[in-house]
């Protein structure tokens, strides 16, 4: 293939975790952020995904000046390491005011907090020289349907998206859908919902989606088709590649760790669409196994990146003429067996 894409990769500092789960405490010592930034390049990553309070810890207790000073400090660290901040996301699922969601909370005071926090997040992104804000709408949903007025909730989400576009005329909003967890049902469960919010916004060109493989799988959907849908609208801001073994808790397994063919198809769809040519990152959102010894644990990041690149080779070495022939003959039985052999590396 002429001029192949040179993929750039990103992950968030939370991907280097301490190994806690809902049933047990940390199994590894905390590894400080500054030290995490120093690991990126040697692991093959140049993009950093950030929450607002990954940049400015204790954000709620700081003045705007203190907040911006801290953001400037982090920008210097990132610059020094040769790293690009890919996006900043408001962490709207930790504070007391977000117990029942932020933007869709029934409490006006909680909604006001969520909006204040979102403006701070945008200002932090600007201070970092970053233009993308990710909305993972964690608690914007319900445990029981009757708890909120769902129609009003969508209207509130729509207004927040517009207000964000107004707050900074250069940012893009990337909505990361997820169907459940921590809520029983989320209001923006799929990329279709996210893209509807985009088109209904005041400037749809600045509203896109971020698709996480596991989130699509939890919705019972194929991540590659979800990506193709967003790409067809030119609305794939980024991806969170990982894997998920069936409908259970959100696993954030290594990319390809549960299903190589599903991983292959995501890479195929991205590569065929030229994803990455305009600087888009291949983002990962993977969790190390709790059982893994050592500190910090980074094998899962290395393996997921490597698997992506191995799959790129599989996509580039596909016999396209044969694929077309089998499509033309409607011989999908032959196509499937060819693909399985190709993935296994046998003739
Ligand atoms: C939850 C997620 C989140 C988001 C992150 C960035 C903690 O399932 O995937 O990771 O990706 O908050 O928006
Ligand atoms: Mg994610």
Short mmCIF file of C-alpha atoms in Angstrom, two decimals, residues 2 9 16 39 42 54 58 64 93 95-96 131 134-135 140 175 178 180 187 192 199 205 208 243 252 268 277 280 323:
data_model
loop_
_atom_site.label_atom_id
_atom_site.label_comp_id
_atom_site.label_asym_id
_atom_site.label_seq_id
_atom_site.Cartn_x
_atom_site.Cartn_y
_atom_site.Cartn_z
CA UNK A 2 1.34 3.46 -0.84
CA UNK A 9 -0.95 5.84 20.28
CA UNK A 16 -1.40 2.30 35.07
CA UNK A 39 7.11 6.09 30.84
CA UNK A 42 9.65 4.31 25.88
CA UNK A 54 -5.37 14.25 36.45
CA UNK A 58 -7.98 18.87 44.08
CA UNK A 64 -8.99 29.85 38.81
CA UNK A 93 -18.46 10.78 38.90
CA UNK A 95 -17.89 14.31 43.86
CA UNK A 96 -20.77 14.28 46.27
CA UNK A 131 -8.82 21.21 21.84
CA UNK A 134 -14.35 13.99 26.16
CA UNK A 135 -17.70 13.43 27.80
CA UNK A 140 -26.06 10.44 33.41
CA UNK A 175 -18.97 11.92 23.46
CA UNK A 178 -21.41 3.41 27.33
CA UNK A 180 -24.37 0.81 31.67
CA UNK A 187 -28.83 7.96 28.54
CA UNK A 192 -25.96 6.56 17.35
CA UNK A 199 -26.36 16.85 14.71
CA UNK A 205 -18.80 19.76 13.04
CA UNK A 208 -18.00 13.81 17.57
CA UNK A 243 -11.78 -6.03 24.82
CA UNK A 252 -11.11 -3.25 29.83
CA UNK A 268 -9.55 -3.11 9.28
CA UNK A 277 -4.12 10.49 8.65
CA UNK A 280 -6.15 11.09 15.24
CA UNK A 323 -11.89 -10.89 -1.03
#
